[in-house]
Coordinates of C-alpha atoms in Angstrom, one line a residue:
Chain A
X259 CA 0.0 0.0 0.0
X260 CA 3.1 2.0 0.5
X261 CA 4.6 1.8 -3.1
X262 CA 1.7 3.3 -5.3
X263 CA 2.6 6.2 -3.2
X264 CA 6.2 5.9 -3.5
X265 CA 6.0 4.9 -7.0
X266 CA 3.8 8.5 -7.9
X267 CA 6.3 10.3 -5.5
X268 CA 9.3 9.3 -8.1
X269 CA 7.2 9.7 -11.3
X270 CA 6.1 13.6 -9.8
X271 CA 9.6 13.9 -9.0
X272 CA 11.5 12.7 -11.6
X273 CA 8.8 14.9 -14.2
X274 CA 9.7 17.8 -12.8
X275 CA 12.9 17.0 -12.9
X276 CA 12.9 16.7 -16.5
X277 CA 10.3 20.0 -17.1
X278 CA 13.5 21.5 -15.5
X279 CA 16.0 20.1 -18.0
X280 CA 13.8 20.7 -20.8
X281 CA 13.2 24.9 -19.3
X282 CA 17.4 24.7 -19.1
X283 CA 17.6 23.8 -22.8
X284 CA 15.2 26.3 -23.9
X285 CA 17.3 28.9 -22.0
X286 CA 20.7 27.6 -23.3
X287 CA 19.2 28.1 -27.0
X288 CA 17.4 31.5 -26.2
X289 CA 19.0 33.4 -23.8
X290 CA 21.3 36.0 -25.9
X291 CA 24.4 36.0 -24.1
X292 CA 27.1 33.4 -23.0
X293 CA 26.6 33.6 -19.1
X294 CA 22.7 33.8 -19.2
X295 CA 23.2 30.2 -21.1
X296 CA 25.9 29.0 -18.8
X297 CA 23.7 29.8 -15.6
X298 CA 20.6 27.8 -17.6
X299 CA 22.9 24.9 -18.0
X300 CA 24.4 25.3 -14.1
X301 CA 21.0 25.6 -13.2
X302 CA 19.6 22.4 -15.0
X303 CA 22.3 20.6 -13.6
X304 CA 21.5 21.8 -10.3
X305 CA 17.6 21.5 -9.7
X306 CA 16.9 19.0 -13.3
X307 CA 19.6 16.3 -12.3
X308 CA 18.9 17.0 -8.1
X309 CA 15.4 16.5 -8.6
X310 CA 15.7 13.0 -10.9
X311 CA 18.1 11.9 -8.0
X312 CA 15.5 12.8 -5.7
X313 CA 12.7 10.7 -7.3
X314 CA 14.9 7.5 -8.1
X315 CA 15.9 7.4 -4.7
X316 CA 13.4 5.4 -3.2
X317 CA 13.6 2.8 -6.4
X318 CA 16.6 1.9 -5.7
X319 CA 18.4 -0.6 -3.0
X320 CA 18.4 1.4 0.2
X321 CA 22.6 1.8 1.4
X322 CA 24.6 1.4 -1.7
X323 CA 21.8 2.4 -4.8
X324 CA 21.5 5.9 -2.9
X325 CA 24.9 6.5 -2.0
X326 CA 25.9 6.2 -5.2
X327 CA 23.1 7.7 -7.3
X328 CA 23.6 11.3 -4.0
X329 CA 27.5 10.7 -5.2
X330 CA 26.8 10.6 -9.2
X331 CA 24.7 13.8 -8.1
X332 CA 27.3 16.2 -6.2
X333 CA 29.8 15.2 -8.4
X334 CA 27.6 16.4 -11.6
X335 CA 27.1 19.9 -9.2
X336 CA 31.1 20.4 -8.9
X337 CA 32.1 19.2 -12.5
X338 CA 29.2 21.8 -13.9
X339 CA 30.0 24.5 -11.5
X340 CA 33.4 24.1 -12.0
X341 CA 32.7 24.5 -16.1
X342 CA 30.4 27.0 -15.3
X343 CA 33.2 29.0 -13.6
X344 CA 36.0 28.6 -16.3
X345 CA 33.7 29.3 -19.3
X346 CA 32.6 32.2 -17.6
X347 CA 35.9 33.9 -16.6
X348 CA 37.1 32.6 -20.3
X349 CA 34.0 34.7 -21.7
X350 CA 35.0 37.4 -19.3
X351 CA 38.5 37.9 -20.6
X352 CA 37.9 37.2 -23.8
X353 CA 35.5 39.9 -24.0
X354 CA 38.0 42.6 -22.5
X355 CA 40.9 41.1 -24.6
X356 CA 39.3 40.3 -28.0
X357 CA 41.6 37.6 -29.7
X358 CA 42.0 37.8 -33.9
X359 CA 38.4 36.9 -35.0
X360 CA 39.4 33.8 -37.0
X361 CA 41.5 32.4 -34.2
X362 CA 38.0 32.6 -31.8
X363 CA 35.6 31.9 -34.8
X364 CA 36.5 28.9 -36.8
X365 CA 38.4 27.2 -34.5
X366 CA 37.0 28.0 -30.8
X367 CA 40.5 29.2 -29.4
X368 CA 38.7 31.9 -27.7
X369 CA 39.3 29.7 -23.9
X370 CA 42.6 29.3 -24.6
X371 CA 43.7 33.0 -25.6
X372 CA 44.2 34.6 -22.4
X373 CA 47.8 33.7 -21.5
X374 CA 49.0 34.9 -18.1
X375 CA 52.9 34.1 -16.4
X376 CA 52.9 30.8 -15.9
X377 CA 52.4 30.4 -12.1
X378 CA 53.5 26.5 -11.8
X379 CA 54.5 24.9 -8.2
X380 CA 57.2 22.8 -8.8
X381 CA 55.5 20.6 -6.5
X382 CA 55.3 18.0 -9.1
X383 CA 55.5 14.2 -9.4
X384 CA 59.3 14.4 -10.4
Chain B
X192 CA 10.5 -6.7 -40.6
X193 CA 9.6 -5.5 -37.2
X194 CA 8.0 -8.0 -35.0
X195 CA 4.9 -5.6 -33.3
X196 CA 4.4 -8.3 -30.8
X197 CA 8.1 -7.1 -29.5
X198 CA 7.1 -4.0 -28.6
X199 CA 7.2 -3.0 -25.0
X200 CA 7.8 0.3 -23.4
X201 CA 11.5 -0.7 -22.5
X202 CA 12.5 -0.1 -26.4
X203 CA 11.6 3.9 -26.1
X204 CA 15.0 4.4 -24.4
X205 CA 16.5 2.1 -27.4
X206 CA 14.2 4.4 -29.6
X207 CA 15.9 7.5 -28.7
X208 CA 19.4 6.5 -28.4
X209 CA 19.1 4.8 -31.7
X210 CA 17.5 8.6 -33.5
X211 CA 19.9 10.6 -31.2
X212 CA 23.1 9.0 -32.2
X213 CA 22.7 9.5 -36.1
X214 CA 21.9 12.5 -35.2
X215 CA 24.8 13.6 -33.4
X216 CA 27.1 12.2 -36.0
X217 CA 25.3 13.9 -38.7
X218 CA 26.4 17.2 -36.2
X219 CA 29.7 16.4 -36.0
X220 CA 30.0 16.1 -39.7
X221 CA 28.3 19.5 -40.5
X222 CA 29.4 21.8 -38.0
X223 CA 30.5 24.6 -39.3
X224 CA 33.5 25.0 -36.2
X225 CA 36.2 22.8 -35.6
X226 CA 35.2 23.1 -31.9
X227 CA 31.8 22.0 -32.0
X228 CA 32.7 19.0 -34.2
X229 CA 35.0 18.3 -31.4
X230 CA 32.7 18.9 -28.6
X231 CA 29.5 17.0 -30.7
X232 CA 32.6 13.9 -31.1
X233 CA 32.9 14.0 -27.5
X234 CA 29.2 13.5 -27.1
X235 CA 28.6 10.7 -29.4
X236 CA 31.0 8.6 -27.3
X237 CA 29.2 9.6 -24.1
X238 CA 25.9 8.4 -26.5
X239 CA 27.4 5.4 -27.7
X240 CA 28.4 4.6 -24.0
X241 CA 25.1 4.6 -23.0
X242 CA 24.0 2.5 -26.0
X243 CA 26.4 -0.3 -25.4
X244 CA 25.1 -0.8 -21.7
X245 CA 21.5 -0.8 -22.7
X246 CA 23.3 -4.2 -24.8
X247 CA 24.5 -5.3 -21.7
X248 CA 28.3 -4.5 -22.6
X249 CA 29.3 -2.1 -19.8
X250 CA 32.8 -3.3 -20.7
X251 CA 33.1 -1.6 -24.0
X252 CA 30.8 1.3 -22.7
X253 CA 33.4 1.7 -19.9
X254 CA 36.0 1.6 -22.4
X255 CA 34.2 4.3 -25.2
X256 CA 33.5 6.3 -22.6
X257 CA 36.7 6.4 -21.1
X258 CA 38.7 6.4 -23.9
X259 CA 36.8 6.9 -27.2
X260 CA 35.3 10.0 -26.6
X261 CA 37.8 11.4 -23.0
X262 CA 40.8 10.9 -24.2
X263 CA 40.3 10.7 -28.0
X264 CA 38.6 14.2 -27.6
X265 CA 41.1 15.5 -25.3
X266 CA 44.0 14.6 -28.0
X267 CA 41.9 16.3 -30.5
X268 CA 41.3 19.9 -28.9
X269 CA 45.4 18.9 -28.1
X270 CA 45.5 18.9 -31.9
X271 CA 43.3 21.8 -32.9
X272 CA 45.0 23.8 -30.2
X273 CA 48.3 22.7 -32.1
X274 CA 47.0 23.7 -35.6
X275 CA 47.8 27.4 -37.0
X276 CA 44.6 29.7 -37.0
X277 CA 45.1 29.6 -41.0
X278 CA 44.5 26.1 -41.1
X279 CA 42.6 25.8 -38.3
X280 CA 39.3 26.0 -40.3
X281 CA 36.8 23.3 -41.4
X282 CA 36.8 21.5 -43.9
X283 CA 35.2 22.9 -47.9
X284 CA 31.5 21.2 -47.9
X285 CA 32.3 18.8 -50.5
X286 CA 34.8 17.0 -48.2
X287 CA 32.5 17.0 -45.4
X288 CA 29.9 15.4 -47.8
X289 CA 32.4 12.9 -48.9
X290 CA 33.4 11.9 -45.3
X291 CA 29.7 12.2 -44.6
X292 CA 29.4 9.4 -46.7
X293 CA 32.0 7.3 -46.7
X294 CA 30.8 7.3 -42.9
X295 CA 27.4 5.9 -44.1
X296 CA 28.9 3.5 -46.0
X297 CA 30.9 2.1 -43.5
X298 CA 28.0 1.9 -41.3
X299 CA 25.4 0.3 -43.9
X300 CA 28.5 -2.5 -44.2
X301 CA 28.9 -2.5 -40.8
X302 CA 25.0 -3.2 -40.2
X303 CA 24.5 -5.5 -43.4
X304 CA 27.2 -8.1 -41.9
X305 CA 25.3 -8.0 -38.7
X306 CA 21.8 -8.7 -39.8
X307 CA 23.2 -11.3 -41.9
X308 CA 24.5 -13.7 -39.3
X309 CA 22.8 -16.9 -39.4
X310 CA 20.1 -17.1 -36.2
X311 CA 21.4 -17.7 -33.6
X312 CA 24.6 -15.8 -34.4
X313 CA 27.4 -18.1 -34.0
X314 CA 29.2 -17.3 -30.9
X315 CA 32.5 -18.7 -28.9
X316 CA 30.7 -17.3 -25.2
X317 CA 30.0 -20.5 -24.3
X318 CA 33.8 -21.4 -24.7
X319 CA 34.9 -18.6 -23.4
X320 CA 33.1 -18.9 -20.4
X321 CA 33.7 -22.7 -19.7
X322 CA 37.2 -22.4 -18.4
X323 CA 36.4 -19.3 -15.8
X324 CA 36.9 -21.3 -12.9
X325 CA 40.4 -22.8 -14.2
X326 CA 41.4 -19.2 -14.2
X327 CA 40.0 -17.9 -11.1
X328 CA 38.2 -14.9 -13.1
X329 CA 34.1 -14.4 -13.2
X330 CA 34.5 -11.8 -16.0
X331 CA 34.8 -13.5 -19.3
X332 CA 35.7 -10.2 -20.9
X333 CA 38.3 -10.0 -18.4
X334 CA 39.5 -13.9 -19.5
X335 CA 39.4 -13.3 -23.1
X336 CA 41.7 -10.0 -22.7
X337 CA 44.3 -11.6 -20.0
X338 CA 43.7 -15.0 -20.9
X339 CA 42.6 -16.6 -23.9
X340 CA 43.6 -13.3 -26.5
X341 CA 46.5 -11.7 -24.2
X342 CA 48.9 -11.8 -27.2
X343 CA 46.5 -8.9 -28.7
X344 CA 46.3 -7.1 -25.1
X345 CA 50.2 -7.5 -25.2
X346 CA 50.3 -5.6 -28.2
X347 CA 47.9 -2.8 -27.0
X348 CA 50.4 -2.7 -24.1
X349 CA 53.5 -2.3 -25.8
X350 CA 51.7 0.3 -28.3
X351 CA 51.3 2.9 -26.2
X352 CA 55.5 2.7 -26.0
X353 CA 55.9 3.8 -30.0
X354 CA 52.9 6.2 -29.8
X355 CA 54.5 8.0 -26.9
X356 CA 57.8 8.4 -28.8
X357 CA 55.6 9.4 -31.9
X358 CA 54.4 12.4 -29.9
X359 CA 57.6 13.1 -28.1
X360 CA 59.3 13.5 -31.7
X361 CA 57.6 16.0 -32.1
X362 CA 59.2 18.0 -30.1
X363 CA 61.8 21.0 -31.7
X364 CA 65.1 20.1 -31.0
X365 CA 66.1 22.7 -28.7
X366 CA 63.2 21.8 -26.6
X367 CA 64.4 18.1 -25.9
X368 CA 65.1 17.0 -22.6
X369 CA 62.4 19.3 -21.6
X370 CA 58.8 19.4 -19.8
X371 CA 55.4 18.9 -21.9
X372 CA 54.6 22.3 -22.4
X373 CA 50.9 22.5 -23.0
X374 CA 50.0 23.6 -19.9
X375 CA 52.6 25.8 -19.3
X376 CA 51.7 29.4 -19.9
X377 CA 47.8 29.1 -18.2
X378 CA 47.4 31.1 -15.3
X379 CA 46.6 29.0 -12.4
X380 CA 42.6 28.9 -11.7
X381 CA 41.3 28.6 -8.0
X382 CA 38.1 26.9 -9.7
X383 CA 40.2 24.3 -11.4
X384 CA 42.5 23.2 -8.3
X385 CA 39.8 22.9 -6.5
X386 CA 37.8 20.7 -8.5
X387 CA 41.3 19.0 -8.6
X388 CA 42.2 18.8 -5.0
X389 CA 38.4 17.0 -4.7
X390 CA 38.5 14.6 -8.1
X391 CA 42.0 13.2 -8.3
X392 CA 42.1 11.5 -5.0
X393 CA 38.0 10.3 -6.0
X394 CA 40.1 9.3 -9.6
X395 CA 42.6 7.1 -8.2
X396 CA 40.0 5.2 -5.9
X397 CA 37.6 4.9 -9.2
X398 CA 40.7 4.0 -11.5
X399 CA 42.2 0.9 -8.8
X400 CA 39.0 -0.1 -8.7
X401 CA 38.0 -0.2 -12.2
X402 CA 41.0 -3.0 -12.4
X403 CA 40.7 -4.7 -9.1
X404 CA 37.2 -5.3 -9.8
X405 CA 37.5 -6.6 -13.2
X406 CA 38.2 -10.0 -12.5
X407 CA 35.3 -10.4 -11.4
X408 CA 32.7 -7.2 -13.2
X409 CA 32.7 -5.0 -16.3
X410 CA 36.7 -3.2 -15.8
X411 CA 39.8 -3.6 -16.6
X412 CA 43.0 -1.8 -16.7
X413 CA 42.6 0.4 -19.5
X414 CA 39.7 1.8 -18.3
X415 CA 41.3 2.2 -14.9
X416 CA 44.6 3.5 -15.9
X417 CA 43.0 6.3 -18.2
X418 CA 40.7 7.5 -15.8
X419 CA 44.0 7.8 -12.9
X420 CA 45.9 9.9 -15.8
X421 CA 43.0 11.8 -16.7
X422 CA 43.4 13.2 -13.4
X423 CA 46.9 13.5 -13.5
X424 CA 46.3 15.5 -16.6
X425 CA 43.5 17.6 -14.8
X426 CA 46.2 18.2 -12.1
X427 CA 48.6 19.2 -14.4
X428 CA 46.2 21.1 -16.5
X429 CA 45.3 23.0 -12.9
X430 CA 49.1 23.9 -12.6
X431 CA 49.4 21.6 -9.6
X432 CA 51.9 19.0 -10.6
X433 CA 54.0 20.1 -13.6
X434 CA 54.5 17.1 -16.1
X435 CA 58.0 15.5 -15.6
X436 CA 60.5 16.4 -18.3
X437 CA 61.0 13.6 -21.0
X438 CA 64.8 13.1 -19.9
X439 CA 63.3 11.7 -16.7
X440 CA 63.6 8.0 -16.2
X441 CA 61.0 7.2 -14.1
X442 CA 58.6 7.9 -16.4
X443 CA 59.9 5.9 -19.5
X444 CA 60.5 2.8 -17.0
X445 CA 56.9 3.3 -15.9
X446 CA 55.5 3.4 -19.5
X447 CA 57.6 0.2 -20.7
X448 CA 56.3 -1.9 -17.1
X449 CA 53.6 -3.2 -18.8
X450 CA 55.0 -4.3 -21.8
X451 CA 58.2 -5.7 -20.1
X452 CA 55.8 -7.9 -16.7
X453 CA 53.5 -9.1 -19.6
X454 CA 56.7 -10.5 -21.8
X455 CA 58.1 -11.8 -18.9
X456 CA 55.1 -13.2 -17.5
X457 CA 54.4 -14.8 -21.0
X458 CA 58.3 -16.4 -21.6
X459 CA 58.1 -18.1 -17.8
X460 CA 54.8 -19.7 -18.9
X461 CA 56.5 -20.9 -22.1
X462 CA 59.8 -22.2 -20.3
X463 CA 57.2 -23.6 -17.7
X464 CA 55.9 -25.9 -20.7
X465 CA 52.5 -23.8 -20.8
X466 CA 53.1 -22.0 -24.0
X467 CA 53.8 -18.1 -24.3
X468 CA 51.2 -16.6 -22.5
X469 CA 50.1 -19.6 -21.2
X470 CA 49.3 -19.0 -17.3
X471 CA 50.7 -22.6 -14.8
X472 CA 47.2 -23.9 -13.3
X473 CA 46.7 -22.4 -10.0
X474 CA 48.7 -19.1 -10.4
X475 CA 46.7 -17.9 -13.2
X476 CA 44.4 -15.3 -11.0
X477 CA 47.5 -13.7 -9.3
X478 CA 49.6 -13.7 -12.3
X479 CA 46.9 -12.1 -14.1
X480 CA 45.9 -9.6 -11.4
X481 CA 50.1 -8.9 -11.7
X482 CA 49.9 -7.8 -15.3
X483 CA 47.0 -5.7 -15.4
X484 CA 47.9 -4.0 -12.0
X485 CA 51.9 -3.3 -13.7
X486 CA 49.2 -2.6 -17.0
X487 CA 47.1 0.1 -14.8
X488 CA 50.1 1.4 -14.0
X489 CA 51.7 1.9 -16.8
X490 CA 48.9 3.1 -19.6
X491 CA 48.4 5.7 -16.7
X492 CA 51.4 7.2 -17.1
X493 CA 51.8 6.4 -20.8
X494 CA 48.4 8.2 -21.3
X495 CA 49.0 10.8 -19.5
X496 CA 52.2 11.5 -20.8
X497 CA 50.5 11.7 -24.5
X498 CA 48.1 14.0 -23.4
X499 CA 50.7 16.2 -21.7
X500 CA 52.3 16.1 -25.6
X501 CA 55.8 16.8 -26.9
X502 CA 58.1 19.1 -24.9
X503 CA 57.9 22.7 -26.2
X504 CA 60.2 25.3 -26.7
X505 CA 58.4 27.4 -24.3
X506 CA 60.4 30.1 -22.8
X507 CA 60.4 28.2 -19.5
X508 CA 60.4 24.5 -20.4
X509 CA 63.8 24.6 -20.3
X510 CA 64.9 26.4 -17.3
X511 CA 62.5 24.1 -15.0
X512 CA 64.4 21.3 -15.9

């Protein structure tokens, strides 16, 4: 008698989930510039993929299933945020610093223009 | 054709993968950017992945994920990064077409063999499977690459060896001797060390257990060792451990392991009277855990070294020596 409930708990869930992923699209294709469309994405990733999580967690086995499925979650939060963070400061500088147009146009070298000292530790595995 | 008694709801993921996979490959072929080929390449291997566990082959969707579109992709932005802006561009439309269909053909032969395999396909699983226990393993992809086919996982071993010194020739002459410069130069970024500082250790963990567990589930070393240098590479990509220069030994000893324990391993079984390659009953499992852990070890190091490329004749290469 529990898992009807349970089971419209995840499909709620989960759709909402995926009204969230389908908002964070439509964002990252309308929204006119390049950090409007990265904070879509961040936030898809975010509240899309948290909420999915959310509603498989009761379908799956109760220690490891939910562990692992909370894990695949934060670590999609850091690796997006992380993206989110370099694109952003890489759309930054490249805005203050325009590269040569062909370099950023045809070939996307716009992230890697920006080229500081190198600041290297030597801490390395030598 | 299609059986509609064989319908069920389960196919609808199949469904989708099977529209959203042409589709991303048509993408790839006619973007108009280098870059978003690149990135669309990237995520047909992530596709594909997902497509070869819904077959029930987590194996090779480990090993497309990890290295067909990772590290594949990452050699190719390596590459386009490499390239002169000039020639940096995409290809004229006609050669896109061409490729385009030379594509299709390859897949319509690909898919004409397949559906004409007699039912049911003939198959060597039951074979392979039969002598598990003699080996100690419970993964039969696992026996066929250590066991029954290792002379072809030798040779995937001792390739990574020439590969490496492909790249490394690369290098100008006065650069020689000197660290992989493609990350030099990049200002250090507090975002990227941290998301190193939290991944690499996570990496390692994932990477020793990709092989340790492959005896006995989908794994195995390659997929293991390329996900510990991806992290390496992430960490030297983040500025926090500079790649060794390629006058170091360590590294070139590292990179030949494999290669070396595998040979070895293979002549004592053929002075033993098992054949090369042939594993003495009883000592198969640890022998075999031996050469794929020396194997983790060194396509780890190998891989990352390729990604890290040729030394460059960056100002500072040489003085960090």
């Amino acid at each position: 008698m529990i898992g009807p409930i349970v089971d419209g708990f995840s499909a709620v869930v989960v759709a909402l989930g995926v009204l969230f992923f389908a908002l964070g699209t439509l964002g990252l294709l309308r929204f006119a510039d390049a950090p409007s469309r990265l904070h879509a994405l961040t936030k898809v990733d975010n509240l899309g993929l948290g909420l999915i999580v959310l509603g498989l967690l009761p379908q799956v086995a109760f220690p490891l299933g939910t562990l692992k499925l909370i894990g695949v979650w934060l670590l999609a939060l850091l690796a997006g945020a992380t993206t989110g963070q370099l694109l952003g400061t890489a759309v930054i500088a490249g805005a203050g610093n325009p590269s040569p147009a062909s370099r950023t146009d045809d070939a996307g070298h716009a992230d890697l223009a920006p080229a500081d000292p190198p600041v290297l530790p030597g801490a390395g595995p030598t | 054709m299609i059986d509609p008694a064989a319908w069920s709801p389960d196919l609808i993921p199949d469904l989708l993968l099977a529209l959203l996979l042409p589709g991303l490959a048509l993408f790839v072929v006619a973007a108009r950017q280098i870059a978003a080929a690149l990135i669309g390449f990237v995520a047909v291997g992530l596709v594909l992945a997902l497509a070869w566990v819904r077959l029930g082959s987590v194996d090779v969707a480990l090993t497309e994920a990890a290295l067909g579109s990772g590290l594949a992709g990452f050699l190719l932005f390596g590459a386009l990064r490499r390239l002169p802006a000039e020639t940096a561009r995409p290809p004229a439309v006609g050669l896109r077409v061409a490729a385009g269909l030379l594509s299709v053909l390859v897949a319509a032969g690909l898919a004409a063999l397949v559906l004409s395999l007699p039912e049911p396909a003939p198959t060597l699983a039951p074979a392979a499977v039969k002598h598990l226990p003699e080996l100690g393993v419970g993964n039969p992809v696992t026996a066929v690459l250590v066991a029954y086919r290792a002379i072809d996982t030798l040779m995937e071993a001792i390739v990574l060896v020439p590969v490496l010194i492909a790249i490394w020739s690369l290098a100008p002459e006065r650069a020689w001797g000197g660290r992989p410069a493609a990350f030099a130069g990049l200002a250090p970024r507090p975002v990227l060390t941290l998301l190193v500082q939290v991944i690499a250790p996570l990496a390692v963990v994932v990477g020793v257990h990709l092989f340790w567990t492959a005896t006995s589930n989908p794994g195995g070393a390659f997929q293991g060792g390329s996900v510990i240098a991806a992290a390496w590479v992430l960490a030297m990509a983040a500025g926090l451990a500079a790649p060794p220069p390629v006058s170091r030994r360590w590294p070139r000893v590292l990179a030949v392991a494999a290669g070396v324990v595998f040979i070895g391993v293979g002549a004592a079984g053929a002075w033993l009277g098992h054949g090369f390659l042939g594993y003495p009953p009883g000592l198969a499992k640890p022998l075999i855990l031996l050469v794929e852990a020396v194997l983790v070890l060194s396509i780890a190091v190998s891989m990352g070294l390729l990604l890290a490329g040729p030394p460059g004749d960056s100002a500072d290469s040489g003085e960090r020596r």
